[in-house]
Tab-separated table of C-alpha atoms and ligand atoms in Angstrom:
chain	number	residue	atom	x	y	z
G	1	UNK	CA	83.170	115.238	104.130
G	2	UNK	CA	81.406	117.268	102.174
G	3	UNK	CA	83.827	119.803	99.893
G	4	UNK	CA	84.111	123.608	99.171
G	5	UNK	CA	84.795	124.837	95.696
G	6	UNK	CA	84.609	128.538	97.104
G	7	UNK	CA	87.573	131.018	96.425
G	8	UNK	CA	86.286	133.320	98.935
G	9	UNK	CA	85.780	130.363	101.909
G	10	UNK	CA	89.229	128.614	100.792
G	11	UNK	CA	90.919	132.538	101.020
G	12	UNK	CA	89.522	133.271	104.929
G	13	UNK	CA	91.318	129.850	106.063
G	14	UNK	CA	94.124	130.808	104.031
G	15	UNK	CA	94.552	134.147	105.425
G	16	UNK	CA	94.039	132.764	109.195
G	17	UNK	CA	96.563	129.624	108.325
G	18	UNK	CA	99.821	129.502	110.332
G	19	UNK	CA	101.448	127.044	108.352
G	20	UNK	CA	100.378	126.350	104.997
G	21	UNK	CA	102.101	123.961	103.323
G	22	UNK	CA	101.851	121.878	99.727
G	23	UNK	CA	102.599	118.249	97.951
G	24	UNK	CA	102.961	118.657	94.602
G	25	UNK	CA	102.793	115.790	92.094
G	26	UNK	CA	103.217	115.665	88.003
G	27	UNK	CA	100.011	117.649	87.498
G	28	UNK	CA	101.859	120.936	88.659
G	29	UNK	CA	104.161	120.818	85.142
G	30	UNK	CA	101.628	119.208	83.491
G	31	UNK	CA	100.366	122.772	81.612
G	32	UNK	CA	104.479	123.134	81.020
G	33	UNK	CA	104.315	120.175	78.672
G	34	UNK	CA	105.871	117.624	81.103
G	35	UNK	CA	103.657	114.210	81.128
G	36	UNK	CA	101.944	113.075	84.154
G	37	UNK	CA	103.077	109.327	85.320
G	38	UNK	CA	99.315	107.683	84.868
G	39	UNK	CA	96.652	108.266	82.493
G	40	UNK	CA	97.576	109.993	79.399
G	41	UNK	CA	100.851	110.671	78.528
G	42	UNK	CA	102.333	107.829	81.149
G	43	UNK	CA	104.209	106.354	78.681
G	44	UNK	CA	107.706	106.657	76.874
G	45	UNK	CA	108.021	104.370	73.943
G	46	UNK	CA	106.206	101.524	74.574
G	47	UNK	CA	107.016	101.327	78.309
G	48	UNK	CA	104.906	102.437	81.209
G	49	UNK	CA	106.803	105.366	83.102
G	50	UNK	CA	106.513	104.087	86.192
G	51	UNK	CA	107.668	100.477	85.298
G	52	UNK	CA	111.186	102.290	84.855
G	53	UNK	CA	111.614	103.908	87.903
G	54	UNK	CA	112.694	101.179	89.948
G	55	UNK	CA	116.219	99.594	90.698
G	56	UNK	CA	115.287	96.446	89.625
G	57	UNK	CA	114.491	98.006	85.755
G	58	UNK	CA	118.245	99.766	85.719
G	59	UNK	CA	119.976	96.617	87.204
G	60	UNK	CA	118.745	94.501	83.847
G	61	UNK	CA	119.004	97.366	81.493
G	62	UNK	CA	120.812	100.842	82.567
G	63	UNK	CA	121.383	102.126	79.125
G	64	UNK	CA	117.190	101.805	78.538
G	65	UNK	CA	116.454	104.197	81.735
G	66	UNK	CA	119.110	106.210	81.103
G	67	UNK	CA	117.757	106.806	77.417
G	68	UNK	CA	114.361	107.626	79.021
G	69	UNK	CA	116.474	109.951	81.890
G	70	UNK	CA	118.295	111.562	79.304
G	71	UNK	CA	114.960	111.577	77.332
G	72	UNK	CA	113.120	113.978	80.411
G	73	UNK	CA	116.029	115.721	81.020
G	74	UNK	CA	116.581	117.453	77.842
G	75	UNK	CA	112.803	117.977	77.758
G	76	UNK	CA	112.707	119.758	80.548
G	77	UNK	CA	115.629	121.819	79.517
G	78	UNK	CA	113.343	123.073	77.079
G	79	UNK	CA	110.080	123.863	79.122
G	80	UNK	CA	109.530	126.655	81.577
G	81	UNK	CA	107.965	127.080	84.659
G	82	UNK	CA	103.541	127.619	84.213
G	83	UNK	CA	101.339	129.482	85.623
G	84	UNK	CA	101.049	127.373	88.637
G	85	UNK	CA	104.597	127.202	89.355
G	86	UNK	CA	104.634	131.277	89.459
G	87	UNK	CA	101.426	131.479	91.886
G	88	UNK	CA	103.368	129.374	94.512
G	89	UNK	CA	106.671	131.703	94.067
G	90	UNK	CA	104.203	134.667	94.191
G	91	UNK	CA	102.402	133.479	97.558
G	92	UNK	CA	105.813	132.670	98.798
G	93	UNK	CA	107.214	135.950	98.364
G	94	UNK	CA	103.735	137.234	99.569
G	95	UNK	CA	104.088	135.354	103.167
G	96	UNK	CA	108.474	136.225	103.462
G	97	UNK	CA	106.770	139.974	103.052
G	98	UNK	CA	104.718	140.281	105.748
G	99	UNK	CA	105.734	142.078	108.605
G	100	UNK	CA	105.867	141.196	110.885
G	101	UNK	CA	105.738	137.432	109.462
G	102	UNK	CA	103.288	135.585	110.894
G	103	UNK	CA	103.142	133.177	108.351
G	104	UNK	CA	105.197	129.978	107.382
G	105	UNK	CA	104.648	128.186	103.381
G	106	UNK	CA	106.463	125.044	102.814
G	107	UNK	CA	106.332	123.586	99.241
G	108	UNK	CA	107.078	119.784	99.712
G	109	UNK	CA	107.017	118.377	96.233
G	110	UNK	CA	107.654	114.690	94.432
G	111	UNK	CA	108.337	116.690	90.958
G	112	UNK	CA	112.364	115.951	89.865
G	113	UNK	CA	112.025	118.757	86.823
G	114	UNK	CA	113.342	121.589	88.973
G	115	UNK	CA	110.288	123.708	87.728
G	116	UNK	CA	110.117	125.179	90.657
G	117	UNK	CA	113.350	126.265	91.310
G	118	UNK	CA	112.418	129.900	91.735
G	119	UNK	CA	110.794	129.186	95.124
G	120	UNK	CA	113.205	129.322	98.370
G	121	UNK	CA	111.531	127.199	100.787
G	122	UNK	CA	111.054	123.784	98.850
G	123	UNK	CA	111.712	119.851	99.431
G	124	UNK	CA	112.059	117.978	96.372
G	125	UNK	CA	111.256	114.550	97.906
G	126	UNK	CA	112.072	112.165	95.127
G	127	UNK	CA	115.377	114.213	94.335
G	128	UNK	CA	116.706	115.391	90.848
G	129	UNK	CA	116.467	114.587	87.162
G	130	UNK	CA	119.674	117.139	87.239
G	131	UNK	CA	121.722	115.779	89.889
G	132	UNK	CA	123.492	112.543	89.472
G	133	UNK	CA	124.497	109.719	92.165
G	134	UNK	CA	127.344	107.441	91.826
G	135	UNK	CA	126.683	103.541	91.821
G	136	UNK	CA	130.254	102.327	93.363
G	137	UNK	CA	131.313	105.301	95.590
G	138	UNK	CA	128.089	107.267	96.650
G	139	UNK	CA	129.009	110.910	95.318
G	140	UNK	CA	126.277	112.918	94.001
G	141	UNK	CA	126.920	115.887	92.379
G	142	UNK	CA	124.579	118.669	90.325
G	143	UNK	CA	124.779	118.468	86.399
G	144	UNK	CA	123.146	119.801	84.018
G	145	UNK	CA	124.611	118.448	80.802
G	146	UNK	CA	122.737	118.122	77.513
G	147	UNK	CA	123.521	115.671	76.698
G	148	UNK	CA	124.718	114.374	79.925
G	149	UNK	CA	126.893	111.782	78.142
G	150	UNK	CA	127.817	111.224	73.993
G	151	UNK	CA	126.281	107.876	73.906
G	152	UNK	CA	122.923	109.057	74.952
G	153	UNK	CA	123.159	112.239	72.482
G	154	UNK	CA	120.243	112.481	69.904
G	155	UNK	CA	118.547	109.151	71.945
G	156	UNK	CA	115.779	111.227	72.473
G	157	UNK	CA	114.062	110.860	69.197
G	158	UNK	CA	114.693	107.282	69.025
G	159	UNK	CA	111.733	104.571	69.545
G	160	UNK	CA	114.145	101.595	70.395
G	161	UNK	CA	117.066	100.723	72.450
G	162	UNK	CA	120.218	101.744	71.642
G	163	UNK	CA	121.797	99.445	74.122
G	164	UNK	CA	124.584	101.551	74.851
G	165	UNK	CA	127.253	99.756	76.842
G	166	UNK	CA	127.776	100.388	80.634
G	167	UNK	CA	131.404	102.153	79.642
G	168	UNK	CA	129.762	104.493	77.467
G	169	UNK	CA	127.305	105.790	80.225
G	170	UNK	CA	127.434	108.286	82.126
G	171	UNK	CA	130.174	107.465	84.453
G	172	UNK	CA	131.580	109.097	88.658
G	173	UNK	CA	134.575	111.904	87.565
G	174	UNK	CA	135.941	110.325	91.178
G	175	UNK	CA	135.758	106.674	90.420
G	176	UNK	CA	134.615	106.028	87.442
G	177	UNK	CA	132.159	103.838	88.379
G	178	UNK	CA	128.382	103.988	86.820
G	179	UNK	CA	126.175	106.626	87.547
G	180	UNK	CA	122.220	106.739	88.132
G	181	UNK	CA	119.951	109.856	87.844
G	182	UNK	CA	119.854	111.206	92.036
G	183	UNK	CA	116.087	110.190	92.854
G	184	UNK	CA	113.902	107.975	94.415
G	185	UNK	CA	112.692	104.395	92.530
G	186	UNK	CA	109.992	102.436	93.892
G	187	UNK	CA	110.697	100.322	97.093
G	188	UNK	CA	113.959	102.698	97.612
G	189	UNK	CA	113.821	104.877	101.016
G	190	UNK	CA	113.562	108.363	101.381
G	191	UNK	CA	116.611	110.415	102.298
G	192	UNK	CA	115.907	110.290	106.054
G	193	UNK	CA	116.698	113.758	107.005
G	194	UNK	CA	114.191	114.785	103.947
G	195	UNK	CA	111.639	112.820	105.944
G	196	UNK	CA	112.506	114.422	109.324
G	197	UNK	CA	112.192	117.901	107.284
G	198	UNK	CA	108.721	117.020	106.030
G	199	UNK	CA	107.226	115.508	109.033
G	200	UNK	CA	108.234	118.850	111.001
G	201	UNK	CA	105.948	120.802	108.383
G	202	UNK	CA	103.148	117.940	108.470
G	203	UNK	CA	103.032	118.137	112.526
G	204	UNK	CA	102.545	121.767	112.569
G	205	UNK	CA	100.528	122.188	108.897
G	206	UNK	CA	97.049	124.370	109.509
G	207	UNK	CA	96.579	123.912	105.820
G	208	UNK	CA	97.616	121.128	102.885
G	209	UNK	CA	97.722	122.327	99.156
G	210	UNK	CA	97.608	119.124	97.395
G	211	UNK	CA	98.383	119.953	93.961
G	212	UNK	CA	98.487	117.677	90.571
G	213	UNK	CA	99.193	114.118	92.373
G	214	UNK	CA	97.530	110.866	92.259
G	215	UNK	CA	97.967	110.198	95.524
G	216	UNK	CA	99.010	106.515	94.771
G	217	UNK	CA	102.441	106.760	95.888
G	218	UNK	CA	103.729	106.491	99.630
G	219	UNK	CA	105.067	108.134	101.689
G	220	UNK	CA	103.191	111.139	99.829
G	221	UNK	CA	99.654	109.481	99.276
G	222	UNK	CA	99.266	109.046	103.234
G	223	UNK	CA	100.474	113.252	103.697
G	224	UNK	CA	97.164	114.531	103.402
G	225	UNK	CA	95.175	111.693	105.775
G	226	UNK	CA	98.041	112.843	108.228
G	227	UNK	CA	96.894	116.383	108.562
G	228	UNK	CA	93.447	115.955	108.171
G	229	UNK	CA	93.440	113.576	111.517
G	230	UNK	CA	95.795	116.355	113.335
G	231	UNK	CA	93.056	118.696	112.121
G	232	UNK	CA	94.565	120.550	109.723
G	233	UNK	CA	92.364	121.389	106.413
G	234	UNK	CA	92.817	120.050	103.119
G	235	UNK	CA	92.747	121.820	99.522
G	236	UNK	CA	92.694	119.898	96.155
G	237	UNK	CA	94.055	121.464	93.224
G	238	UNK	CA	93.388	118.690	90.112
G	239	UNK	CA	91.954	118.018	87.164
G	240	UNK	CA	90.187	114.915	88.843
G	241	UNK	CA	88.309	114.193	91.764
G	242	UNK	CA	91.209	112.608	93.998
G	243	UNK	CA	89.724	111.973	97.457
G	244	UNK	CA	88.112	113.699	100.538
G	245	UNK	CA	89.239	117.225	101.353
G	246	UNK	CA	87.465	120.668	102.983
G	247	UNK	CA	88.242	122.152	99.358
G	248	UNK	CA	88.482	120.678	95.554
G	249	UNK	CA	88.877	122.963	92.600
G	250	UNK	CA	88.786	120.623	90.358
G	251	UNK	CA	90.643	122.402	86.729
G	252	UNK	CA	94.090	122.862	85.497
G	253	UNK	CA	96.131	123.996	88.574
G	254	UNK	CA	97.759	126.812	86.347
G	255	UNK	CA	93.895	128.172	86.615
G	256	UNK	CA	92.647	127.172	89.788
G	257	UNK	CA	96.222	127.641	91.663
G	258	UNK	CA	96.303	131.419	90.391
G	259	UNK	CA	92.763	132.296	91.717
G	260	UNK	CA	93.463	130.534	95.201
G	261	UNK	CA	96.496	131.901	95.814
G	262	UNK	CA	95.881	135.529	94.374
A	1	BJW	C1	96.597	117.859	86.891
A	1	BJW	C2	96.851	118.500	85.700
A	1	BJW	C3	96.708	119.877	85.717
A	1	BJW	C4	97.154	116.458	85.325
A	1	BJW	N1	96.338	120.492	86.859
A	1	BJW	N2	96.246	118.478	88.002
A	1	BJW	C5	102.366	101.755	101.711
A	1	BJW	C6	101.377	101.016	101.106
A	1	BJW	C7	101.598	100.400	99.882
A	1	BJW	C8	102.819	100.510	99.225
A	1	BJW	C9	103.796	101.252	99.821
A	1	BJW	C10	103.569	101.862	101.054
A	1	BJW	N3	104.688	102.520	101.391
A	1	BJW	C11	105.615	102.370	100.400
A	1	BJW	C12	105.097	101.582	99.441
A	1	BJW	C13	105.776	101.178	98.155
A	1	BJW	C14	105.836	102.301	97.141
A	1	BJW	C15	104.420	102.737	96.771
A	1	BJW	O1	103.906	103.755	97.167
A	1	BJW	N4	103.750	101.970	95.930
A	1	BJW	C16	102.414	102.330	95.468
A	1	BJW	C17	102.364	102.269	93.952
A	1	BJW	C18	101.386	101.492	96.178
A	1	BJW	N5	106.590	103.435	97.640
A	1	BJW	C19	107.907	103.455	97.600
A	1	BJW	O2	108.531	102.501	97.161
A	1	BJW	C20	108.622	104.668	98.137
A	1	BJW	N6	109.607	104.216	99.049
A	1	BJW	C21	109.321	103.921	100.328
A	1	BJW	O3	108.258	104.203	100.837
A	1	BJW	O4	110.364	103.276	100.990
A	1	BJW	C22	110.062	102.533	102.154
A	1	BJW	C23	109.236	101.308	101.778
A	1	BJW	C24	109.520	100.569	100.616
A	1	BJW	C25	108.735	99.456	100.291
A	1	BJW	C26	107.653	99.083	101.097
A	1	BJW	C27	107.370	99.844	102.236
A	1	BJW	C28	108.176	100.969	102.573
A	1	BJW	C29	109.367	105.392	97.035
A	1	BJW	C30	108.454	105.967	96.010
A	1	BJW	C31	109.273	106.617	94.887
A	1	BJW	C32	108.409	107.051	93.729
A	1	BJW	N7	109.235	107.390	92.639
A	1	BJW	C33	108.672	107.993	91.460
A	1	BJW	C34	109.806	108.200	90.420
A	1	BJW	C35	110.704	109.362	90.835
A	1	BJW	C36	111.788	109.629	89.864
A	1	BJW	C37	111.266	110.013	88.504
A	1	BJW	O5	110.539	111.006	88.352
A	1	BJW	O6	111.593	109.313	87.555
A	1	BJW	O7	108.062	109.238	91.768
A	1	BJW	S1	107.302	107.063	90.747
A	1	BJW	C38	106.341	108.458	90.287
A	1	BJW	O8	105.130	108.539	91.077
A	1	BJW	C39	107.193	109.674	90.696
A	1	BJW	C40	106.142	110.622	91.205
A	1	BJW	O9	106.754	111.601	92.008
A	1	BJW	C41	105.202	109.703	91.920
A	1	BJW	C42	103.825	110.274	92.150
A	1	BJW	O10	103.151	110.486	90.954
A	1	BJW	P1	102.291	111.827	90.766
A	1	BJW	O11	103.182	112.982	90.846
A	1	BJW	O12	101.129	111.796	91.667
A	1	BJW	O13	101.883	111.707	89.229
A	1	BJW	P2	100.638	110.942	88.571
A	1	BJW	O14	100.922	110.849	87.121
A	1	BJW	O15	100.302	109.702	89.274
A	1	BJW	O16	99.413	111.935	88.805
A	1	BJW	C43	99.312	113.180	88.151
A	1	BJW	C44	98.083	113.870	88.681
A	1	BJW	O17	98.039	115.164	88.105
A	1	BJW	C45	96.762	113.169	88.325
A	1	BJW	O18	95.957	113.116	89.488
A	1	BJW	C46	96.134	114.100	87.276
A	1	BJW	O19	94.707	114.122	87.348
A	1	BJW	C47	96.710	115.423	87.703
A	1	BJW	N8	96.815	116.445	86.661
A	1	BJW	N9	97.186	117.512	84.754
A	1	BJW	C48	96.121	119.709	87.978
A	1	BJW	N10	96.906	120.596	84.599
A	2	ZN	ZN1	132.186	107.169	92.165
């Protein structure tokens, strides 16, 4: 398939979309100051990102991923939402205005920074950096602490381990029993009913927005081959070649996003 780069093509499919909808990775906070997973910036002390999302890392050491939850958590406190984010609120509130609405956008992201909080029609995927879930009883609840226990306070600047014990982490209000950060690890399933949501937007999607991912993770990595074989069209937003699509505009999506979208 041979790509577009054209505002003007990418804007008539836009306009004659039903349903447009997105999958957002990393790259969309990127130009907030928020590292990506891979590449540059995919690492927090000397550990790879990604070799810390996964049960198996918080089973041997919780108080090390919780440093480097606590660690995004109050970094993201301190960022704001880009460019990027604001052009999808803007087309959002551009599509809710029409009347009469003949329009549906669906932002389906696996971002956990709440950047894009602002929009009203969203699925965050891989859950919440500011929601918590309780190891022993199950309870999740919203929080939005800083720090989000003593222990971990002032952690953040730290290059080593402060092997803080499992008392002295964050800990369920209901049972007192250990609590994780509310999102998806590696080889952990998707909330079910988040799935059912998403596949209802992928089986009707005219039009994918694939913005700032990899496209290495599944379920996500196999969203936009889904829609391309229903024959729906696909538009790359990334500072990288990623794959086959009808449109690449290949930049920072605070950039590119804005122009598309205008
Ligand atoms: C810019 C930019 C700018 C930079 N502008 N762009 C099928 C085949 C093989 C394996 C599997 C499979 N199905 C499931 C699996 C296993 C696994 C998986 O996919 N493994 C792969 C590595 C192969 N998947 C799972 O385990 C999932 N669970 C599941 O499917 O359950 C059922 C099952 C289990 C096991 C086997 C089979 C079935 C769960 C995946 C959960 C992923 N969790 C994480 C952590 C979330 C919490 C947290 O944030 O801490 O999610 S890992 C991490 O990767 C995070 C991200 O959401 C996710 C995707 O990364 P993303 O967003 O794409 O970031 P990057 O860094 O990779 O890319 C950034 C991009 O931005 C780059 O392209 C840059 O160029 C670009 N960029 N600046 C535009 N300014
Ligand atoms: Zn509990």
């Amino acid at each position: 398939m041979s790509a577009s780069s054209s505002y003007e093509a990418f804007q008539q499919i836009l306009k004659s979309a039903k349903h447009i909808a997105t999958i957002c990775g990393a790259g969309l906070s990127a130009e907030s100051g928020i590292p990506t997973f891979r590449g540059e910036g995919g690492f927090w002390r000397t550990f790879e990102a990604t070799e810390l999302a996964t049960p198996s890392a918080f089973k041997a050491n919780p108080s090390r991923v919780w440093e480097f939850y606590h660690y995004r958590r109050e970094l993201v406190l301190k960022k704001q939402a880009n460019n990027a984010h604001k052009a999808l609120v803007n087309f959002e509130n551009k599509v809710l205005s029409q009347t009469p609405q003949n329009q549906t956008f669906t932002v389906i992201t696996q971002n956990v920074d709440g950047l894009s909080s602002n929009l009203k029609n969203i699925i965050e995927m891989h859950g919440s950096l500011f929601r918590t879930r309780c190891t022993k009883c199950g309870d999740i609840e919203k929080n939005n602490d800083s720090p989000i226990c003593e222990a971990l306070k002032g952690t953040e600047d730290s290059n080593f381990d402060t092997n803080i014990p499992i008392e002295k982490l964050p800990s369920c209000t209901k049972c007192q029993g250990l609590l994780r950060p509310d999102v998806v690890w590696f080889n952990e399933k998707l909330d079910q009913n988040i799935l059912s949501k998403i596949h209802e937007e992928l089986d009707r999607c005219d039009l994918l927005l694939v913005i700032g991912t990899s496209g290495t993770v599944y379920p996500a990595a196999g969203y936009s081959n889904y829609v391309k074989l229903r024959g729906g069209k696909i538009a790359i937003f990334n500072i990288e070649d990623t794959g086959d699509a009808d449109f690449k505009f290949i930049g920072p999506c605070g950039e590119t996003l804005s122009k598309a979208l205008e």
